[in-house]
PDB file of C-alpha atoms and ligand atoms in Angstrom:
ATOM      1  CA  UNK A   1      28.683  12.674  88.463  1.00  0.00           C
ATOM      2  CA  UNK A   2      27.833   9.389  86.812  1.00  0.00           C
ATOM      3  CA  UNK A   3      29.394   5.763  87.823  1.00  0.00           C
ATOM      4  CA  UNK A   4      31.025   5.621  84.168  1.00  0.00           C
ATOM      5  CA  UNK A   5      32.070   9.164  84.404  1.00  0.00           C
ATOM      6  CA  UNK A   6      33.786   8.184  87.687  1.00  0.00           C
ATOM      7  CA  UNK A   7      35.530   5.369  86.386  1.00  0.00           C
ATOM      8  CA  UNK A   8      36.665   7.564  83.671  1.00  0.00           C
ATOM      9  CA  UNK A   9      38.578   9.806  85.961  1.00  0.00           C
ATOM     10  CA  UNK A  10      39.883   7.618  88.320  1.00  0.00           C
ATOM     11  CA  UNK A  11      41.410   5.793  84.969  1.00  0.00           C
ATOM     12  CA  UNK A  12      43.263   9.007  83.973  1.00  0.00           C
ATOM     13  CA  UNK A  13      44.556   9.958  87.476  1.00  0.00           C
ATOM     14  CA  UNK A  14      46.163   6.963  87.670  1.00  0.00           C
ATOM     15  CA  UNK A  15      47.504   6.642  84.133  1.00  0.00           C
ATOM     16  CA  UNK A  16      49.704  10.156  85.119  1.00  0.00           C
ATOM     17  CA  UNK A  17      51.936   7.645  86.549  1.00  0.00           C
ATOM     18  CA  UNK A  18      52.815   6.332  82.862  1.00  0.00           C
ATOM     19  CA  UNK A  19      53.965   9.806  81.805  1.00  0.00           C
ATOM     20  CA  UNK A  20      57.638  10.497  81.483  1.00  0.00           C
ATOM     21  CA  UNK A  21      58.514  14.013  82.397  1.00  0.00           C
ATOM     22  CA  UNK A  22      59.887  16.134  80.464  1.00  0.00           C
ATOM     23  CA  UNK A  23      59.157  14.082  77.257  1.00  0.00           C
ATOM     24  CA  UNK A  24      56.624  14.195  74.387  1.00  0.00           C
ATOM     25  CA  UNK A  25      53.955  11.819  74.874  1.00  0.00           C
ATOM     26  CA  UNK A  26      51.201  10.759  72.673  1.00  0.00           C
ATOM     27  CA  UNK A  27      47.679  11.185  73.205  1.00  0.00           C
ATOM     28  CA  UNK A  28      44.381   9.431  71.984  1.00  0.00           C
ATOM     29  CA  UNK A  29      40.955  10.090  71.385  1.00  0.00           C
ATOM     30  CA  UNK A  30      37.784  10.067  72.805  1.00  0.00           C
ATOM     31  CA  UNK A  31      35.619  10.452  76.523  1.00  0.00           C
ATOM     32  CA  UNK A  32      38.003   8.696  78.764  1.00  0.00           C
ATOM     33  CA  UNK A  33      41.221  10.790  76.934  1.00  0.00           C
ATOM     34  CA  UNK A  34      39.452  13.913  77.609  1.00  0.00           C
ATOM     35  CA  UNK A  35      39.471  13.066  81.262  1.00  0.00           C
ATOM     36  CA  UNK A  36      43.114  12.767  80.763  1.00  0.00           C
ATOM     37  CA  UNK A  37      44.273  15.682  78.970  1.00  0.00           C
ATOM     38  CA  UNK A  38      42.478  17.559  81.994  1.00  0.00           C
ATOM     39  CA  UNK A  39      43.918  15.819  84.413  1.00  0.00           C
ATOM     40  CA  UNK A  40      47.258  16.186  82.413  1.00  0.00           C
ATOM     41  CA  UNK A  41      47.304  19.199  82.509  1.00  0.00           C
ATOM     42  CA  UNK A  42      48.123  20.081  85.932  1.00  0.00           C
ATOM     43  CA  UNK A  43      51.627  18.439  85.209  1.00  0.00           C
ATOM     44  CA  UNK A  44      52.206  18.879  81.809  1.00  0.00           C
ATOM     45  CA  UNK A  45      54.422  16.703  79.382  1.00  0.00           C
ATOM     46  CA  UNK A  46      57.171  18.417  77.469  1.00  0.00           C
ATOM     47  CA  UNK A  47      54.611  18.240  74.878  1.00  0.00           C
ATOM     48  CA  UNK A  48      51.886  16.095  73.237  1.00  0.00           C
ATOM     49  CA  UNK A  49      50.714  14.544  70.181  1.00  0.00           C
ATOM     50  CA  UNK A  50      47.090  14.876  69.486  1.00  0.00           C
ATOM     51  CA  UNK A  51      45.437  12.512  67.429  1.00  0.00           C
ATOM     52  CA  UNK A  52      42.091  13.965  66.224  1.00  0.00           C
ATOM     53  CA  UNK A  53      41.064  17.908  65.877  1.00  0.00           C
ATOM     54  CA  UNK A  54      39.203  17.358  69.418  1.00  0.00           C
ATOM     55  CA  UNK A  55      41.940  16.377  70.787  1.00  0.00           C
ATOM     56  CA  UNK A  56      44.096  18.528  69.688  1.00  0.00           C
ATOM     57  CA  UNK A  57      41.602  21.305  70.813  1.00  0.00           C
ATOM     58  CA  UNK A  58      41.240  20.442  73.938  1.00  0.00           C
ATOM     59  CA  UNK A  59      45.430  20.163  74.303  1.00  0.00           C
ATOM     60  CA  UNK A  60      45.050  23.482  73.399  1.00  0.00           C
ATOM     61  CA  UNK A  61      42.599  24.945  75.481  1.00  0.00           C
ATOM     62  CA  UNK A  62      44.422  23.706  78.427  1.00  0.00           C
ATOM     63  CA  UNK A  63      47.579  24.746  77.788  1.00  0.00           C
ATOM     64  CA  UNK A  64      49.355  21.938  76.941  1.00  0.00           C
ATOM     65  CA  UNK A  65      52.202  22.407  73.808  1.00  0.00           C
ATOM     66  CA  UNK A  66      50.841  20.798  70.597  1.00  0.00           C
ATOM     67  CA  UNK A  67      53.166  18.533  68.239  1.00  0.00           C
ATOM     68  CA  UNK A  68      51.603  17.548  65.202  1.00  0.00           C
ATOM     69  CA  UNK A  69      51.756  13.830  63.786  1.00  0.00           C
ATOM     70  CA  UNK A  70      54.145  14.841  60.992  1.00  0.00           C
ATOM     71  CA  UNK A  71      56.312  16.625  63.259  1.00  0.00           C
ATOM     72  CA  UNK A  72      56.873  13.697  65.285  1.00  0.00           C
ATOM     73  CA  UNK A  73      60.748  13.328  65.620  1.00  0.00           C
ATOM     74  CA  UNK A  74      62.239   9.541  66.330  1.00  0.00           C
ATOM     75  CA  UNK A  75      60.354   7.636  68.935  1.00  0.00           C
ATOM     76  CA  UNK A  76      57.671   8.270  71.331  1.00  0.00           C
ATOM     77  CA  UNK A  77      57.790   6.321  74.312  1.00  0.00           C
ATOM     78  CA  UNK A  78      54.421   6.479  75.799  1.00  0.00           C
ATOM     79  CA  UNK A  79      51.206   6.800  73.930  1.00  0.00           C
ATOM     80  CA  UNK A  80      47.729   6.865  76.277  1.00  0.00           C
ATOM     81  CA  UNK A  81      44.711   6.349  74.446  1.00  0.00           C
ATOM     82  CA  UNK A  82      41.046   4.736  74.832  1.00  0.00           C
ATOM     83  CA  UNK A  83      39.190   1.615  73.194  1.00  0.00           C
ATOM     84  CA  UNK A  84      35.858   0.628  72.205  1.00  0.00           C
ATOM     85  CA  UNK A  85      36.777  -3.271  73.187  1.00  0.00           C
ATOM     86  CA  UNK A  86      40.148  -4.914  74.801  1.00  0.00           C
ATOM     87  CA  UNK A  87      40.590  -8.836  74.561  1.00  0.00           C
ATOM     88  CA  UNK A  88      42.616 -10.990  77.520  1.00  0.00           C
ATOM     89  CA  UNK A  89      45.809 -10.354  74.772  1.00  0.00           C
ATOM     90  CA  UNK A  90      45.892  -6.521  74.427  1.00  0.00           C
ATOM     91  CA  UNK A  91      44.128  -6.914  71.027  1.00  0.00           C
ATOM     92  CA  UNK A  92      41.457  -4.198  70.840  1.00  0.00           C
ATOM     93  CA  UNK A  93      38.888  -2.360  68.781  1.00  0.00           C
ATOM     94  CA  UNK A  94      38.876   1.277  68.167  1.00  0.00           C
ATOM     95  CA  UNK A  95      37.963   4.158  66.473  1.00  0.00           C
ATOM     96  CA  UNK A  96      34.381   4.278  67.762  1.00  0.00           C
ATOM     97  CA  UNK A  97      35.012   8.087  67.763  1.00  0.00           C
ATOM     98  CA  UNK A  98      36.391   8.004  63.824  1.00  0.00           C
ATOM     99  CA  UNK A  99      40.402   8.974  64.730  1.00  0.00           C
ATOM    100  CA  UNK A 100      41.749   5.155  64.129  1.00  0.00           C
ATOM    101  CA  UNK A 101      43.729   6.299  61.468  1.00  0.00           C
ATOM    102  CA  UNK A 102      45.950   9.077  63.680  1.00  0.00           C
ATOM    103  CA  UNK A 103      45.478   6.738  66.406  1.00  0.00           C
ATOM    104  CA  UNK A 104      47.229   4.088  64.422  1.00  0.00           C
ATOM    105  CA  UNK A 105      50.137   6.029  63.365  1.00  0.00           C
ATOM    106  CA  UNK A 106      51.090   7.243  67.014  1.00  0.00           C
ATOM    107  CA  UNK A 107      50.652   3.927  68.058  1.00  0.00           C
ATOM    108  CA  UNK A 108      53.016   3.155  65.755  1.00  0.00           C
ATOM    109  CA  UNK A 109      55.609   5.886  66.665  1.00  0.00           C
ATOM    110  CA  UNK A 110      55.369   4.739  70.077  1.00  0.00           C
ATOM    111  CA  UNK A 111      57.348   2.252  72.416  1.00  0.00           C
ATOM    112  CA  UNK A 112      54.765   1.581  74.512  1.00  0.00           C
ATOM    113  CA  UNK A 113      50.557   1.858  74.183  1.00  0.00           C
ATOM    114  CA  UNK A 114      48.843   2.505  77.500  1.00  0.00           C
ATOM    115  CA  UNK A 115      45.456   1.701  76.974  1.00  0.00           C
ATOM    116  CA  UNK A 116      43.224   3.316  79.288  1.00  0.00           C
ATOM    117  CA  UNK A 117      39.143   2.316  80.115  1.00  0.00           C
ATOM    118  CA  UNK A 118      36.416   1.319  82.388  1.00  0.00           C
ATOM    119  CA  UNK A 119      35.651  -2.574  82.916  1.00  0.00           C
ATOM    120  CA  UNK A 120      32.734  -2.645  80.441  1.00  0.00           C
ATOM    121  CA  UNK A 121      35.417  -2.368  77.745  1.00  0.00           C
ATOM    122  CA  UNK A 122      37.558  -5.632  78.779  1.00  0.00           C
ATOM    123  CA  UNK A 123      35.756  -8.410  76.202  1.00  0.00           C
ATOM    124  CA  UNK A 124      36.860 -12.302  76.056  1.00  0.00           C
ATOM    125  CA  UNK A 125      36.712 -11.637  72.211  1.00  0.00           C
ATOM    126  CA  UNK A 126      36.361  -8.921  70.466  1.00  0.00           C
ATOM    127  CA  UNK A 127      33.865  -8.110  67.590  1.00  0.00           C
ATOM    128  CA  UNK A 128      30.164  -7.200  69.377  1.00  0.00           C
ATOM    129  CA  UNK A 129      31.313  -3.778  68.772  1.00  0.00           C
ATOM    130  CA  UNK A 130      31.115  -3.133  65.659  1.00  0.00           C
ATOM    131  CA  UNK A 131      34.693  -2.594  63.839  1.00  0.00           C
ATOM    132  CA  UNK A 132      35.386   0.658  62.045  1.00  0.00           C
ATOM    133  CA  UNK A 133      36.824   0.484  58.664  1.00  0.00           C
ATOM    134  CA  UNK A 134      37.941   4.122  57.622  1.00  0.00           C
ATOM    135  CA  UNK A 135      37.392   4.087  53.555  1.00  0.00           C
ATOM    136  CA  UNK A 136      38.063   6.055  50.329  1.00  0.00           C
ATOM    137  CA  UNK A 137      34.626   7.629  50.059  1.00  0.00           C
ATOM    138  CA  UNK A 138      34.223   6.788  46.239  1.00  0.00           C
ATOM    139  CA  UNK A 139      35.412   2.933  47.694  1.00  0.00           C
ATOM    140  CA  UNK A 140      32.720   2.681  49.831  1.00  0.00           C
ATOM    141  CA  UNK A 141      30.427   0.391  47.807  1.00  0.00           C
ATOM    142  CA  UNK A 142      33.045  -1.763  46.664  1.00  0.00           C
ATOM    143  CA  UNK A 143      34.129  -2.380  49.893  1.00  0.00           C
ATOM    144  CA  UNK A 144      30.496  -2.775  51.759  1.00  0.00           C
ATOM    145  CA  UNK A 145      30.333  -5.651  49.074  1.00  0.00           C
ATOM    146  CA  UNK A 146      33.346  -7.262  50.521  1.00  0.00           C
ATOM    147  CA  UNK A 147      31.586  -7.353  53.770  1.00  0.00           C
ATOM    148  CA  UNK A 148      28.283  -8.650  52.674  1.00  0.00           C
ATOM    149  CA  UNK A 149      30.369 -11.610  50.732  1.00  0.00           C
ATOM    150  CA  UNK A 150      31.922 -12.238  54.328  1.00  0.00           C
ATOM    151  CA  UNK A 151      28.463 -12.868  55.909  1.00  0.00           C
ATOM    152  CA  UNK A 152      29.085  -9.566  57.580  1.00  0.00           C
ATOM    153  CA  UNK A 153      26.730  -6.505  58.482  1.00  0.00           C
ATOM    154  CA  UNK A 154      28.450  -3.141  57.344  1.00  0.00           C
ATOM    155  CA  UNK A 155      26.440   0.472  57.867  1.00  0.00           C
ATOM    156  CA  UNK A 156      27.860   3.736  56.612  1.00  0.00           C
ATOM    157  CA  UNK A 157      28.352   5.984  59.739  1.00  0.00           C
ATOM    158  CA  UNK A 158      26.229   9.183  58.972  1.00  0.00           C
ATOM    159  CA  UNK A 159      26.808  12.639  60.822  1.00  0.00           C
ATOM    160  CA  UNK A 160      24.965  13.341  63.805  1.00  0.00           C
ATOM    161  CA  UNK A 161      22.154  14.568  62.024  1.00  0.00           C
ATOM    162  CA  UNK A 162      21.528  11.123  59.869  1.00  0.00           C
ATOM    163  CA  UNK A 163      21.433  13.461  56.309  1.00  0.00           C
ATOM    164  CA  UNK A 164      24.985  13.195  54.990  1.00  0.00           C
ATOM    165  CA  UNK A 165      28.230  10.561  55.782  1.00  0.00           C
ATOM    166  CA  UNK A 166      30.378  11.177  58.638  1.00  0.00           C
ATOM    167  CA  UNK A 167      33.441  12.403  57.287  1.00  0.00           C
ATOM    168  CA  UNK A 168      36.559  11.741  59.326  1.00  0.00           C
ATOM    169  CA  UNK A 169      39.607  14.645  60.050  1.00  0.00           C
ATOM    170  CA  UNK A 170      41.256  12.770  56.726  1.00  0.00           C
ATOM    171  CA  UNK A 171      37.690  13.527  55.065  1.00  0.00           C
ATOM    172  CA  UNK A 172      37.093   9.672  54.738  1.00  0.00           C
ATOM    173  CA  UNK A 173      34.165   7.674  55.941  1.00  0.00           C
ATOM    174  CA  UNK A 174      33.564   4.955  57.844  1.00  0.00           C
ATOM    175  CA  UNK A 175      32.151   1.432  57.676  1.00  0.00           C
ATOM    176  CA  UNK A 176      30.924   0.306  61.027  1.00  0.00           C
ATOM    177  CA  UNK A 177      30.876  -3.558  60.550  1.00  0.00           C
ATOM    178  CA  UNK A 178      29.054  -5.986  62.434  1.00  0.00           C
ATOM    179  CA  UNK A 179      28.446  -9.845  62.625  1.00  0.00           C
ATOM    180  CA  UNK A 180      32.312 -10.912  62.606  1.00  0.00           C
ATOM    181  CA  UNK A 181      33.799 -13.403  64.305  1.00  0.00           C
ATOM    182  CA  UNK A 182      37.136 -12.605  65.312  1.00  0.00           C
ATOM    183  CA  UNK A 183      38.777 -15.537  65.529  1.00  0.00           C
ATOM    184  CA  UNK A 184      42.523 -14.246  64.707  1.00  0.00           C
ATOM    185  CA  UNK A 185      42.258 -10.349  65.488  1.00  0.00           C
ATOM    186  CA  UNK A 186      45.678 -10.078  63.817  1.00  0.00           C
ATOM    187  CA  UNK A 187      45.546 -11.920  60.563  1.00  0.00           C
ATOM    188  CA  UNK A 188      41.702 -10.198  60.380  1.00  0.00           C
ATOM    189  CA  UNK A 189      43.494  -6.550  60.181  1.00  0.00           C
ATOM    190  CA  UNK A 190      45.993  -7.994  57.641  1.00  0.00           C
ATOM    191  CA  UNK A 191      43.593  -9.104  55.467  1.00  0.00           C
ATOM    192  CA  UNK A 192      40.837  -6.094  55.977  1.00  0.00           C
ATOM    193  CA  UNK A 193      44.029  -3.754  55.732  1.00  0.00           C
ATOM    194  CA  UNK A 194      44.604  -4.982  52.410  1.00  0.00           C
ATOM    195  CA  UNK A 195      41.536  -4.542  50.546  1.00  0.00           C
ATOM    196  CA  UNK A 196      41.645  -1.563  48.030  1.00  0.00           C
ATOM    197  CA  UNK A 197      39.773   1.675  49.405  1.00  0.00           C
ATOM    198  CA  UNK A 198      40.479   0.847  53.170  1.00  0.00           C
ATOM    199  CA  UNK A 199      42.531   3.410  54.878  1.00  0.00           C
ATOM    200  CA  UNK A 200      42.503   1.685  58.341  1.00  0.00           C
ATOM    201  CA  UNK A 201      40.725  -1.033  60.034  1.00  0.00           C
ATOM    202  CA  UNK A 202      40.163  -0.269  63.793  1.00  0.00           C
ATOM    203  CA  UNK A 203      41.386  -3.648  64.433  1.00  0.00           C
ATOM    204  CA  UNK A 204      44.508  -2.597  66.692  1.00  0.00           C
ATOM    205  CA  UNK A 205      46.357  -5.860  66.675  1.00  0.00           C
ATOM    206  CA  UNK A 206      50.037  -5.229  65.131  1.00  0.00           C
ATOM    207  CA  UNK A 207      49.611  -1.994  67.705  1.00  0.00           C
ATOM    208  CA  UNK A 208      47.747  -3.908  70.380  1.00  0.00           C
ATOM    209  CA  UNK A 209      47.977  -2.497  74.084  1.00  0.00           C
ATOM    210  CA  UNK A 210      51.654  -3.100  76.289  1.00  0.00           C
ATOM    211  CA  UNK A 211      49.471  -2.279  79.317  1.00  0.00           C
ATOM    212  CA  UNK A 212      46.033  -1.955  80.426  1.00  0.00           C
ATOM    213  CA  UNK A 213      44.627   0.132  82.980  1.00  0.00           C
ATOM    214  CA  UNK A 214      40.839  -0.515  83.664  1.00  0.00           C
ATOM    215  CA  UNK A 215      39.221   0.795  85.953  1.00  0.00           C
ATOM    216  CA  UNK A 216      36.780  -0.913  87.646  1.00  0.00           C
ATOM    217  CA  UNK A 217      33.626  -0.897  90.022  1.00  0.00           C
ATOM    218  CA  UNK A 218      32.086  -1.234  93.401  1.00  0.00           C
ATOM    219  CA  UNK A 219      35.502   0.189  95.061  1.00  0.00           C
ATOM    220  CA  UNK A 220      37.665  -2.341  93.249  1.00  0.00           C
ATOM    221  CA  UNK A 221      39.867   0.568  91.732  1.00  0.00           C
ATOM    222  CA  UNK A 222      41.884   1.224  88.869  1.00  0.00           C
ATOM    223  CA  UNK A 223      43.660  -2.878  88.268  1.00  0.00           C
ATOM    224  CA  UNK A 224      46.709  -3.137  85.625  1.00  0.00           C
ATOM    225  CA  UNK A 225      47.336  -5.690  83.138  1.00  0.00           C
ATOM    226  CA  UNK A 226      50.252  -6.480  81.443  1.00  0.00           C
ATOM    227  CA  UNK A 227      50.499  -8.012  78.144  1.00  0.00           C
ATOM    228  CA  UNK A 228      53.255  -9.600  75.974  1.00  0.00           C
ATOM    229  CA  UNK A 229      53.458  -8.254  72.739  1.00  0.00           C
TER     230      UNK A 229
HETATM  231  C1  5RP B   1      38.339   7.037  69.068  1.00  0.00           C
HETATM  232  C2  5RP B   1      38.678   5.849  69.893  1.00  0.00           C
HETATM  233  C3  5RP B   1      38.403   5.919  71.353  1.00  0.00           C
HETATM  234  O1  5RP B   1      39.563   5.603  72.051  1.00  0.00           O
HETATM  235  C4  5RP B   1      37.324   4.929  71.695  1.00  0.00           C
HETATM  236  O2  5RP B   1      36.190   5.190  70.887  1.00  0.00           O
HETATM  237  C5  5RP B   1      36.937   5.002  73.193  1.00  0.00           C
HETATM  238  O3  5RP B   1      36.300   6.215  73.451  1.00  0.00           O
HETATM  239  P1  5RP B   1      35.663   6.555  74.863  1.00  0.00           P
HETATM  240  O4  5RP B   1      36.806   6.734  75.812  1.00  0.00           O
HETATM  241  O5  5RP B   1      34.871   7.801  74.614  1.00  0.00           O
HETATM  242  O6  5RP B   1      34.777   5.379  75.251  1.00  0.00           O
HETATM  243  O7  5RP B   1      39.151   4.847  69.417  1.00  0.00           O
HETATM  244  O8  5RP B   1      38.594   6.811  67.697  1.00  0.00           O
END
């Protein structure tokens, strides 16, 4: 087994701590969340939220009752999900994997976000990875101008195969945009949230994290991080 893929697990063993039993939780996207849906699964929630088709799959597949977005009923209190990038505040970047939008919206239903990663996620600022914007396909152009007027680098994400766009479960594509500066992650979302044709920035600063757990390396373990929100 890899180092990363190490990290990985040791991350979602120890974020089983953070789930409430007998309780719907909601669940992420991505590598490390896969890790944790198996891991999940040998004490299952009441239920669980899935955020993408993956992850919804893989819920599935090991046996763990599905609850749909639009079925969610008052408030969640846990949601456990990956990043792409996690500043010293909680801020992050997401939706490397292209579920921001679903991601958002659980976040949103949710008392607290557990964010869950390896150490070569935690950044002093965010912005080297390149920030998702999930967009109206027939906005696209309109809003890869707004970048370039910014100073800033946007590239269509294409499918695997480099022939056609990515399209998104909400059959949207994304903008992965590089070259900003992200001074104020916060009032960046508001204004990037605004523009007409964006569906979702994977700025996650209104939703930022409530806690942190990173793993880390060289036998340093799984630290936690607490932020104020
Ligand atoms: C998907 C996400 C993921 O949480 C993010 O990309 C991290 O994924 P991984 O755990 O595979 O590094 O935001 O939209």
């Amino acid at each position: 087994m890899s180092k990363l893929q190490e990290l990985k697990e040791q991350v979602a063993q120890a974020a089983l701590e953070y789930v409430p039993t007998n309780r719907v939780i909601g669940v992420g996207s991505g590598s490390t969340v896969e890790c944790f849906i198996h891991a999940l699964a040998k004490r299952p929630p009441l239920g669980a939220v899935a955020t993408s088709h993956r992850t919804a799959q893989c819920l599935l597949d090991l046996g763990i009752r599905l609850i749909h977005v639009e079925d969610i009923v008052g408030r969640l209190e846990v949601y456990i999900d990956g990043a792409d990038e996690i500043d010293p505040k909680g801020n992050m970047v997401k939706g490397g994997g292209g579920a921001l939008t679903q991601e958002k919206l659980v976040a949103a239903h949710s008392d607290q976000f557990i964010c869950i990663a390896d150490e070569s996620k935690m950044v002093p600022k965010l912005g080297k990875f390149p920030i998702p914007i999930e967009v109206l396909p027939k906005a696209h152009r309109f809003i890869m101008q707004q970048c370039i007027d910014r100073g800033w680098c946007p590239k269509l994400r294409m499918d695997p195969l480099g022939s056609t766009p990515f399209s998104t479960d909400n059959g949207m594509y994304i903008m992965d945009v590089s070259g900003i500066s992200v001074d104020c992650p916060q009032s960046l979302e508001a204004e990037i949230s605004a523009w007409v044709g964006v569906l979702t920035v994977g700025l996650f600063a209104r939703q930022s994290a409530h806690i942190a757990l990173i793993a880390h390396a060289q036998g340093q373990g799984v630290k936690t991080y607490l932020f104020e929100t």
